[in-house]
CSV table of C-alpha atoms and ligand atoms in Angstrom, one decimal:
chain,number,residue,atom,x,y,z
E,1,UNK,CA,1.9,-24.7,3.5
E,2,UNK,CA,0.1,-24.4,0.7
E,3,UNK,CA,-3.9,-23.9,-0.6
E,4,UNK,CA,-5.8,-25.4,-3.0
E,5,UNK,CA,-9.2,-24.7,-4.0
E,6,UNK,CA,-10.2,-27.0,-6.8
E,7,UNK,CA,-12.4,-29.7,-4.9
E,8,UNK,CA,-13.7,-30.2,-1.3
E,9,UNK,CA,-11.2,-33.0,-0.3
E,10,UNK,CA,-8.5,-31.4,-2.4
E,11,UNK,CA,-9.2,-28.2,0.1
E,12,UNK,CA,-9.5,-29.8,3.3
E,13,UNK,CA,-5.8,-31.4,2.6
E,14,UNK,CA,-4.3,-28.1,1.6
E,15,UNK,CA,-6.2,-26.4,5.0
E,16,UNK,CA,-4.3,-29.9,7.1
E,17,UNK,CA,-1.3,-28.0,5.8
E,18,UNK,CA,-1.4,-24.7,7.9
E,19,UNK,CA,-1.9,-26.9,11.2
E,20,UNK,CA,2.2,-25.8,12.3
E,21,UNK,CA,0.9,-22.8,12.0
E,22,UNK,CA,-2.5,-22.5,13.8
E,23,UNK,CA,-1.0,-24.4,16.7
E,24,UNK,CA,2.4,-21.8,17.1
E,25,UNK,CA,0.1,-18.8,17.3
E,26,UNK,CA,-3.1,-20.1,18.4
E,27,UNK,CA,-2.7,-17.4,21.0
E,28,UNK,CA,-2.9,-14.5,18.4
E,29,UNK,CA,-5.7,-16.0,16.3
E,30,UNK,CA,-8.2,-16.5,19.4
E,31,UNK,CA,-9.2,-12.8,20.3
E,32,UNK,CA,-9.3,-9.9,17.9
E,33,UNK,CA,-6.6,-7.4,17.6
E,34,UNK,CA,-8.4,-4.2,19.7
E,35,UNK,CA,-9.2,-6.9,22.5
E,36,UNK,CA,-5.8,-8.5,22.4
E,37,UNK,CA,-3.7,-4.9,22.2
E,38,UNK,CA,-6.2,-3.3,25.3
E,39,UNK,CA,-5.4,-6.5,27.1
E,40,UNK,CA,-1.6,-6.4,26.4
E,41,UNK,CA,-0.9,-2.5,26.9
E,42,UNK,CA,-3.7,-1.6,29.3
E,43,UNK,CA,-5.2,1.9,28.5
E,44,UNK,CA,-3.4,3.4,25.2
E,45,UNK,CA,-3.9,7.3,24.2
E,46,UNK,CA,-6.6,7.7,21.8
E,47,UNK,CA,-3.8,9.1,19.2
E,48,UNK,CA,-2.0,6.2,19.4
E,49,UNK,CA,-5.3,3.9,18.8
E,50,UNK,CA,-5.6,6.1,15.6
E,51,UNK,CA,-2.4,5.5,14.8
E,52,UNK,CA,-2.3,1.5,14.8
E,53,UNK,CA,-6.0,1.9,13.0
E,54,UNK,CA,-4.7,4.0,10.3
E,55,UNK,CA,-1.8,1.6,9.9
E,56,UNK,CA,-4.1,-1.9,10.0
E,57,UNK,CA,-6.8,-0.3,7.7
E,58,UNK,CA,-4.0,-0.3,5.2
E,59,UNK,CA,-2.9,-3.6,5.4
E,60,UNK,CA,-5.5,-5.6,6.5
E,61,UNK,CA,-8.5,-3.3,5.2
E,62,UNK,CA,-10.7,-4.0,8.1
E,63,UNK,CA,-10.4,-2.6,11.8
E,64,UNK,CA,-8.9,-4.2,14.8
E,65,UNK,CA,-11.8,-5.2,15.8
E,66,UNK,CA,-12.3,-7.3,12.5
E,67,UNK,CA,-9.7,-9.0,12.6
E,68,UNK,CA,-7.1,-11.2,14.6
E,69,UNK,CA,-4.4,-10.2,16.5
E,70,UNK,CA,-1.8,-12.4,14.3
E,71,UNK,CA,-3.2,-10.3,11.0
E,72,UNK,CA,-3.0,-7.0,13.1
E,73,UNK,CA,0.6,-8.0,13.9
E,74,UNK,CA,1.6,-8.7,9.9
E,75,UNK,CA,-0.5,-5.9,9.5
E,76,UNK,CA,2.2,-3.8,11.8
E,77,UNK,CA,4.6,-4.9,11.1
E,78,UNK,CA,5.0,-3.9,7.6
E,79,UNK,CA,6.3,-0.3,9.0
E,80,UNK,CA,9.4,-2.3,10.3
E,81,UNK,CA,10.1,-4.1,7.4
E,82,UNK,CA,12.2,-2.3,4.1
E,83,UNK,CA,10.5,-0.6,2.0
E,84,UNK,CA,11.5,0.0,-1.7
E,85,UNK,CA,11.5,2.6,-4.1
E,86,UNK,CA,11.6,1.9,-7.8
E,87,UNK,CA,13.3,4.7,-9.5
E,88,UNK,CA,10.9,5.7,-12.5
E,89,UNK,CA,8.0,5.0,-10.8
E,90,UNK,CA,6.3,1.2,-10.5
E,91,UNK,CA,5.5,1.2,-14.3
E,92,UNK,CA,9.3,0.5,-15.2
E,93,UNK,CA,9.4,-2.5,-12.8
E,94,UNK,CA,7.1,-4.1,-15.0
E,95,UNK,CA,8.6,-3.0,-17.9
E,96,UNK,CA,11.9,-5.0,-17.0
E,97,UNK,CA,10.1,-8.5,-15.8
E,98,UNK,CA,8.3,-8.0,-19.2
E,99,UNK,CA,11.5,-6.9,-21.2
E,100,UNK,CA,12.3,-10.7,-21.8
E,101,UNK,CA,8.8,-12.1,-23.0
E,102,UNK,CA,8.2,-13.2,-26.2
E,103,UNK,CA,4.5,-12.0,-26.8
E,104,UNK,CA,2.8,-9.2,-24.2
E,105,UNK,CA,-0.4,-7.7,-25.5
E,106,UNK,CA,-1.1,-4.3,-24.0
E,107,UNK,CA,-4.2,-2.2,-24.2
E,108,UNK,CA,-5.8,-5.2,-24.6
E,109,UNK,CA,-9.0,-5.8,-22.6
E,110,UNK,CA,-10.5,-9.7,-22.5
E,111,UNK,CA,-13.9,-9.5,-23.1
E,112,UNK,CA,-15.6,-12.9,-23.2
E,113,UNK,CA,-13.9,-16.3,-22.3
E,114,UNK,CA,-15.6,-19.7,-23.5
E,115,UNK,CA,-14.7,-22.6,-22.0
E,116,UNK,CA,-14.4,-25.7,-24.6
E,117,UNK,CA,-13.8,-29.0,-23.6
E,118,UNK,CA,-9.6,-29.3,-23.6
E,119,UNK,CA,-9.2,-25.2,-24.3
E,120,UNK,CA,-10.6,-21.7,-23.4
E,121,UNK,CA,-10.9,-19.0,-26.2
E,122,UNK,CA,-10.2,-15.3,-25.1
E,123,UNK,CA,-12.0,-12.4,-26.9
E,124,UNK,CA,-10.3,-8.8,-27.2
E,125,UNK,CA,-11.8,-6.2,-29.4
E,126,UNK,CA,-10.2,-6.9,-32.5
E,127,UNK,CA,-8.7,-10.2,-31.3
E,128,UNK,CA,-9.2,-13.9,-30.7
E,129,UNK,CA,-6.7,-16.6,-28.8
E,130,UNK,CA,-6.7,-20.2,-27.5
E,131,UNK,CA,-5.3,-21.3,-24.4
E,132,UNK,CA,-5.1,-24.3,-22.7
E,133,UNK,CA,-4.6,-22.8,-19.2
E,134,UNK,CA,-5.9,-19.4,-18.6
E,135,UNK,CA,-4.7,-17.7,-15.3
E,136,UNK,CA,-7.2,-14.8,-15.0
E,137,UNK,CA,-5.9,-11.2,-13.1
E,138,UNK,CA,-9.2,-9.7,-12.7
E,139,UNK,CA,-11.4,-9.6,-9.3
E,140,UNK,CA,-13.1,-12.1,-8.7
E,141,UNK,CA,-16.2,-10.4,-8.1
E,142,UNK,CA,-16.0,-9.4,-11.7
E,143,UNK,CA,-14.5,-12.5,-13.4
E,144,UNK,CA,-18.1,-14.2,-13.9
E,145,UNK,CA,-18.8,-11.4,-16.5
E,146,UNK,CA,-16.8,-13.1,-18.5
E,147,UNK,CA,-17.6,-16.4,-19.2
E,148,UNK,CA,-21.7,-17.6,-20.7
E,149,UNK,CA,-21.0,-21.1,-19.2
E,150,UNK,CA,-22.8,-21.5,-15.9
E,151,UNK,CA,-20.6,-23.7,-14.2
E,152,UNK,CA,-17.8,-20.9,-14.3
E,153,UNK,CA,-20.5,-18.0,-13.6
E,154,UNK,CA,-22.0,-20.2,-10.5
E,155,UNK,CA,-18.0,-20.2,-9.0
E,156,UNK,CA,-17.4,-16.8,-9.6
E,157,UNK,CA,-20.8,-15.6,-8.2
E,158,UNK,CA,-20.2,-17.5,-4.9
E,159,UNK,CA,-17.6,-14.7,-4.0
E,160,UNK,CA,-19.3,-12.0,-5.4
E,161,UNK,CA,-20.4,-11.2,-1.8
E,162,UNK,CA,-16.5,-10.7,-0.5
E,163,UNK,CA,-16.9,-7.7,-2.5
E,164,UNK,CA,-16.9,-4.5,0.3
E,165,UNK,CA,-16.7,-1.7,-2.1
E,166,UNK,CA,-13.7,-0.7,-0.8
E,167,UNK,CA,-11.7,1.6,-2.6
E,168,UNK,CA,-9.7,4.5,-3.2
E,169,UNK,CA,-9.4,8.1,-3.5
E,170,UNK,CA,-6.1,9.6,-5.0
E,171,UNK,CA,-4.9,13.0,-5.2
E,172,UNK,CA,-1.5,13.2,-7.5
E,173,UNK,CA,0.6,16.6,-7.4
E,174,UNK,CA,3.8,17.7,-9.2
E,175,UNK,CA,5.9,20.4,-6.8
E,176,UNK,CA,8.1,22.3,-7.2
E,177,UNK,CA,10.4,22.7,-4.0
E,178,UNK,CA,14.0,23.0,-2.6
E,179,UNK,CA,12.6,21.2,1.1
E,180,UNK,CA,13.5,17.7,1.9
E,181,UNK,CA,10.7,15.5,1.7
E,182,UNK,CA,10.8,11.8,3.1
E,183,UNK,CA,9.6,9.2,0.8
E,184,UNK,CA,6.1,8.6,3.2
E,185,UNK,CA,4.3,10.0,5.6
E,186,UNK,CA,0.9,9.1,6.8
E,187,UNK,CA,-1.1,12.1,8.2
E,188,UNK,CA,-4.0,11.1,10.4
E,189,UNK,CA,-6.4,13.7,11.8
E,190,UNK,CA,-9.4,13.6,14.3
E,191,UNK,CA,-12.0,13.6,11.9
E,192,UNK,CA,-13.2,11.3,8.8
E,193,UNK,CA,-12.4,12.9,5.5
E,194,UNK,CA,-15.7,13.6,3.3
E,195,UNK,CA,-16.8,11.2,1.1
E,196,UNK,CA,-14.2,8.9,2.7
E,197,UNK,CA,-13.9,6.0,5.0
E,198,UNK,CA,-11.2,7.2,6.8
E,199,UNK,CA,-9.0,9.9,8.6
E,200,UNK,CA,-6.1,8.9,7.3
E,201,UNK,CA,-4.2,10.2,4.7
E,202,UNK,CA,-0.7,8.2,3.0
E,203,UNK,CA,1.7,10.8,1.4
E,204,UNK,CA,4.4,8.9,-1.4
E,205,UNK,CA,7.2,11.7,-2.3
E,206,UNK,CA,9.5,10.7,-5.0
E,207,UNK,CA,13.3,10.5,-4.2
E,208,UNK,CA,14.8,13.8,-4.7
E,209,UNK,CA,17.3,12.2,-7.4
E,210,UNK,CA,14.8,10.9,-9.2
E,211,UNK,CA,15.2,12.4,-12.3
E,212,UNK,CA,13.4,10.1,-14.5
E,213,UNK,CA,10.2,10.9,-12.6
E,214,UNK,CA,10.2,14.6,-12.2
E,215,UNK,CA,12.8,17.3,-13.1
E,216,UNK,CA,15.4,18.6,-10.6
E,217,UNK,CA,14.2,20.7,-8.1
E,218,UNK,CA,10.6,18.6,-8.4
E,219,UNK,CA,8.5,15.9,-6.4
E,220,UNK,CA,6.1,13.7,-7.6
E,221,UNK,CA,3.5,13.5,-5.1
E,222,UNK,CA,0.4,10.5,-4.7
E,223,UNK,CA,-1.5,10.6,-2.0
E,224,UNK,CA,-4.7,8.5,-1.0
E,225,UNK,CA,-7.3,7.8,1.2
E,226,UNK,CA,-9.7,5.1,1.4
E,227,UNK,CA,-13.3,5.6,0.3
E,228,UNK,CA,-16.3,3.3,-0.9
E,229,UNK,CA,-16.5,2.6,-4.3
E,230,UNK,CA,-20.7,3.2,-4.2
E,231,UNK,CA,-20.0,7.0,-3.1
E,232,UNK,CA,-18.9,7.9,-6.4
E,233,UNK,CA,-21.8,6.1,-8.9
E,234,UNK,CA,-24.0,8.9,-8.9
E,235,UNK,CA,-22.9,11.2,-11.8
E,236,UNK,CA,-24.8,14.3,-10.9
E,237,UNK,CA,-23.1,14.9,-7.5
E,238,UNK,CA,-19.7,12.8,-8.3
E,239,UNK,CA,-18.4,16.4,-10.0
E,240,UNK,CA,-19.2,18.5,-6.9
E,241,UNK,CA,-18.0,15.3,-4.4
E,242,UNK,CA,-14.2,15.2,-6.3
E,243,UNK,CA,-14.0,18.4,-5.7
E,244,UNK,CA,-14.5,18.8,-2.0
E,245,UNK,CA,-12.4,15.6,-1.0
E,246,UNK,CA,-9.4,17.3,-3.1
E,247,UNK,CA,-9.8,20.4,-1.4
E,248,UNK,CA,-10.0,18.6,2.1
E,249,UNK,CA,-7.0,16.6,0.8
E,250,UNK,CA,-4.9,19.5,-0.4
E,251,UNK,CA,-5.3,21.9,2.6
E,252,UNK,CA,-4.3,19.3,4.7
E,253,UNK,CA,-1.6,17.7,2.6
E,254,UNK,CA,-0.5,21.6,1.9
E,255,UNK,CA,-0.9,22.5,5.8
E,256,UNK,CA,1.1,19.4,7.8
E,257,UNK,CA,3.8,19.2,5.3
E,258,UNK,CA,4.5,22.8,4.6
E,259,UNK,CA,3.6,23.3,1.1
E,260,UNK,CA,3.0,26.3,-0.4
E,261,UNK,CA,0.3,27.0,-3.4
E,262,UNK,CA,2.6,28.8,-5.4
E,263,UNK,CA,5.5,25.6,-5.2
E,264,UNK,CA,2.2,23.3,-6.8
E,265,UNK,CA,2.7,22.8,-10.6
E,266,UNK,CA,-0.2,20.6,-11.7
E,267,UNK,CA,-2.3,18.3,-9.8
E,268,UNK,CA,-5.4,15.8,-10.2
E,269,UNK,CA,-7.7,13.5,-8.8
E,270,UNK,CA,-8.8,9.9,-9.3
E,271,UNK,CA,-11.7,7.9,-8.0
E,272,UNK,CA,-13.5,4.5,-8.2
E,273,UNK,CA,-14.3,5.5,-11.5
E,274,UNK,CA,-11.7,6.6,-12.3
E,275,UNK,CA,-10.2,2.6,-11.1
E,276,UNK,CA,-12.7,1.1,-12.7
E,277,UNK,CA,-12.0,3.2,-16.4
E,278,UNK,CA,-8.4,2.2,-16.8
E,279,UNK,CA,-7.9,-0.9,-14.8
E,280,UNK,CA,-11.2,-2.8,-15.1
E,281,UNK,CA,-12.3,-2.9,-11.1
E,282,UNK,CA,-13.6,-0.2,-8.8
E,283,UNK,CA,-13.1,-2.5,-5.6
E,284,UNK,CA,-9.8,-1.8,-4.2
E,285,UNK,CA,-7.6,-3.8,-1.7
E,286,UNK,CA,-9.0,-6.7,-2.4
E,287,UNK,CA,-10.3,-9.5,0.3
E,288,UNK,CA,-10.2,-8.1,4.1
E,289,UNK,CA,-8.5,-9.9,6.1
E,290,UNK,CA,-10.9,-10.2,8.9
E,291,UNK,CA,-12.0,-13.0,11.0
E,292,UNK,CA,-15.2,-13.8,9.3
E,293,UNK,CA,-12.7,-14.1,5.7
E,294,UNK,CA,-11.5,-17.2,7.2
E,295,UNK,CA,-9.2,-19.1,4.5
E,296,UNK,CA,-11.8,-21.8,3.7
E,297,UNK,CA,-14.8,-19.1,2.8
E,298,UNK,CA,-12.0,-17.5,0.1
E,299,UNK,CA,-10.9,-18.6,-3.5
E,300,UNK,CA,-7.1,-19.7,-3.9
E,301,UNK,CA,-5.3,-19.9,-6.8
E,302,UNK,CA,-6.9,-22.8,-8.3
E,303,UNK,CA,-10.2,-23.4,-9.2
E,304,UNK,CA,-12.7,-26.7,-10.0
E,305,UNK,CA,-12.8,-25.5,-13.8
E,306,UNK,CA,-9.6,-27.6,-15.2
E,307,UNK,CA,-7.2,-25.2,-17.2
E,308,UNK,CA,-8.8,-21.9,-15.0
E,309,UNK,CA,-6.5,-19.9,-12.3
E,310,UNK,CA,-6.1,-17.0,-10.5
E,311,UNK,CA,-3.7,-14.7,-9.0
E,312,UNK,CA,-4.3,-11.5,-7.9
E,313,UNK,CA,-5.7,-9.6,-4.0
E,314,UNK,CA,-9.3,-11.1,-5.0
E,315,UNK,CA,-7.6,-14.8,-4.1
E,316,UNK,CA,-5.5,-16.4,-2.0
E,317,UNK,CA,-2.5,-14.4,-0.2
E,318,UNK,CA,-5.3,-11.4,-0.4
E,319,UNK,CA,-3.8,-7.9,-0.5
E,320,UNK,CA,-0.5,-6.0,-1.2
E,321,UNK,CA,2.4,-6.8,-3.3
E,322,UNK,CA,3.5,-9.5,-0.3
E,323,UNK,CA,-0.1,-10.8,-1.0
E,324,UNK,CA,0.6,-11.2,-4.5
E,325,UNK,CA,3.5,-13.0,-4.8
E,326,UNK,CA,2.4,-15.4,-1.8
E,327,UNK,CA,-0.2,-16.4,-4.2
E,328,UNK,CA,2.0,-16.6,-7.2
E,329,UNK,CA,3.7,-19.0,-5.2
E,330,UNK,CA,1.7,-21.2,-4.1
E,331,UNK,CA,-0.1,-21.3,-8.0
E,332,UNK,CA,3.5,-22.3,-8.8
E,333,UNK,CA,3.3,-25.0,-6.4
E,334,UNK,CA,-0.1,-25.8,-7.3
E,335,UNK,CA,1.1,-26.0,-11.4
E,336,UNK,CA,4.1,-28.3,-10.3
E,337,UNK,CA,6.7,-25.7,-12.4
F,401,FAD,C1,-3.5,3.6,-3.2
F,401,FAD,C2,-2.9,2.3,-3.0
F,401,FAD,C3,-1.7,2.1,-2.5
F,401,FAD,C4,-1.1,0.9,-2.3
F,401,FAD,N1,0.1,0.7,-1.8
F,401,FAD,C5,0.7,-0.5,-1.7
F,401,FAD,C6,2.0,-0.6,-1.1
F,401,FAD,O1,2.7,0.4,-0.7
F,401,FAD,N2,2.5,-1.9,-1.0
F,401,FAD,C7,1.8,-3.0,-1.4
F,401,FAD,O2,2.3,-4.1,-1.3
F,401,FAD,N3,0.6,-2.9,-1.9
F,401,FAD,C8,0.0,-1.6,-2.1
F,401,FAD,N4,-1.3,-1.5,-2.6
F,401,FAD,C9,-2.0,-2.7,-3.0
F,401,FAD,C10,-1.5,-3.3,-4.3
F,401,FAD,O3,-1.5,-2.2,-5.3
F,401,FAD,C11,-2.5,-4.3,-4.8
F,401,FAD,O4,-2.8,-5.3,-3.8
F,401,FAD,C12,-2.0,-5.0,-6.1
F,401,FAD,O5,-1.8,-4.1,-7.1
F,401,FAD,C13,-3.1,-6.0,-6.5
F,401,FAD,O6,-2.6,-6.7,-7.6
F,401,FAD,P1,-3.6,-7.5,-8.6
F,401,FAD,O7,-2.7,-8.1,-9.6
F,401,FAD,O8,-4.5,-8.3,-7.8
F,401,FAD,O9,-4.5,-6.4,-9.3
F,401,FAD,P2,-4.2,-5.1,-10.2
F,401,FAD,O10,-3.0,-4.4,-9.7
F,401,FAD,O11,-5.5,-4.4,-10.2
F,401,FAD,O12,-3.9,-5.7,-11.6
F,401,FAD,C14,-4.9,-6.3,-12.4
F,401,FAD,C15,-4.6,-6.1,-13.8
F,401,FAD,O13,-5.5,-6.8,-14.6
F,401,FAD,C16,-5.9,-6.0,-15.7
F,401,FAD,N5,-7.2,-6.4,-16.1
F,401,FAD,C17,-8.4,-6.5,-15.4
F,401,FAD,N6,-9.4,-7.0,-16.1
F,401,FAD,C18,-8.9,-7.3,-17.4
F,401,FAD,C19,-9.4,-7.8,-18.6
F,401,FAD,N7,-10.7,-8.1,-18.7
F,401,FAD,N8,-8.6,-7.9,-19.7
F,401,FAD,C20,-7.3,-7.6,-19.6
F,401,FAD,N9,-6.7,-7.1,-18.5
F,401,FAD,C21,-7.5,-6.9,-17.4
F,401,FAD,C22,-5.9,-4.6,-15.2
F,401,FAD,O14,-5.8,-3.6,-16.2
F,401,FAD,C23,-4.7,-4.6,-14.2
F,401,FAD,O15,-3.5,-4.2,-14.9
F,401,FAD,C24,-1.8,-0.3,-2.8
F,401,FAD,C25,-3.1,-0.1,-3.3
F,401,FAD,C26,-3.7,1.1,-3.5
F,401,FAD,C27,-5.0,1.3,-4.1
């Protein structure tokens, strides 16, 4: 299957496409997952409700009763699947893909795109370049910013309203610590953090051998939880609000996984802002995958302005590194290379 976006008939081709699959699940994609999973199990514990929330808020960002039960059961089944660890942290994957490219501009932020007649010119800074085929990165409720011409802006603004301020709240630690750590956990308590959207917290521990990250003896910790990006935009409380979702963070990081405050050598926070300041976007997670997103309301890879893509969680496959690459290949497909 396969999804294009560029005209209406073009669409409505690429949607004839995923009829296999509508038709093998129908029987997941009719009721919503909290309907479908009460039905199935009967009654379920309360914990165990928190649990499966917890685990589809992170996949699908929305809650069961958003969404389908055939998302729910992606959604889920991501804890059965492998998970991989790059030694060195995620930074050094992209170092190696890029390793081989011939011209990679970092620290390079496109401010204005105009659209010409057979080319597109990107602005940086300092910078100017021509492209015939531009496939953009950014959101695409931020994308329209970009470009003066009002055919591009009109497309882009369509979609501005997929935007649910969704975001993030990170809390990063170094310790110090002869304990064995796994490399997740996800603690979930009764109660919604402050300033947060959830009571949910996931827990990353680097790999005990991983040298490269931390020094013997040491753990890298990231945790996060998810918050809402319009929390965080008013500066005279956002210093007092950072500091009390830390604090809630770290007692119960500290508490549930036996960490001392003595073992802590440095830690920080990081918010919307924060997002926003050194990646370009506050929204995080991307589209939800919930049954009023349904595939023809969102943007694929593709887009009516010839020359213009997209990849990213903004656009078709929506959210996570699975999400990604889905998209990548279907632009692939799309681009005929
Ligand atoms: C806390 C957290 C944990 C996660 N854990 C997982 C996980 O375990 N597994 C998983 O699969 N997914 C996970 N995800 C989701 C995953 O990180 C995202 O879905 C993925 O990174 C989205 O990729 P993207 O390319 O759309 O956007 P991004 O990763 O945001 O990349 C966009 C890039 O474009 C650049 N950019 C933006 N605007 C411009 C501009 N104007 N000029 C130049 N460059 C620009 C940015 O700097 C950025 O590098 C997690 C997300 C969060 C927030």
């Amino acid at each position: 299957h396969y999804y294009s976006n560029s005209s209406l008939l073009k669409k409505l081709v690429s949607l004839t496409s995923f009829l296999p699959l509508l038709v093998k699940f129908q029987r997941y994609l009719r009721s919503n997952a909290f309907d479908f999973i009460k039905d199935f199990y009967g009654d379920i514990s309360e914990e165990y409700q928190r649990f499966l929330e917890a685990q589809i808020l992170i996949v699908a960002q929305a809650h069961s009763k958003e969404i389908n039960f055939f998302t729910a059961a992606l959604s889920l089944g991501y804890t059965f699947n492998q998970t991989h660890y790059v030694p060195g942290g995620f930074g050094r994957l992209f170092d190696q893909m890029t390793a081989n490219m011939k011209c990679v501009e970092r620290n390079t932020q496109i401010e204005k795109i105009e659209r010409h007649s057979d080319h597109f010119t990107l602005y940086s800074k300092n910078n100017s370049i021509k492209a015939r085929k531009v496939i953009l990165n950014s959101t695409v409720y931020d994308s329209g910013k970009l470009f003066d011409d009002g055919k591009t802006k009109r497309y882009y603004e369509k979609y501005e309203t997929l935007n649910n301020h969704q975001s993030s709240f990170m809390l990063y630690m170094t310790i110090k610590s002869d304990k064995k750590y796994e490399h997740h956990y996800q603690l979930i308590q009764d109660e919604q953090y402050i300033h947060s959207i959830s009571n949910a917290v996931f827990v990353s521990f680097s790999d005990v051998t991983d040298s490269m990250l931390t020094p013997e003896g040491h753990y890298s910790i990231t945790a996060s939880i998810h918050t809402d990006s319009r929390f965080w935009e008013d500066k005279k409380t956002y210093k007092v609000k950072k500091e009390e979702l830390q604090s809630q963070m770290l007692k119960s990081i500290c508490d549930i996984l036996d960490i001392n405050e003595s073992e802590i050598v440095h830690e920080f926070t990081a918010t919307p802002r924060s997002f926003k300041r050194y990646i370009n976007r506050s929204q995080l997670g991307g589209n939800a995958i919930t049954i009023k997103n349904f595939l023809p309301k969102l943007p694929s890879n593709d887009t009516p302005i010839e020359g213009l893509y997209h990849v990213g969680d903004t656009v078709y496959a929506a959210q996570g590194w699975p999400g990604v690459m889905l998209g990548v290949e279907n632009l692939r497909g799309l681009l005929d290379v």
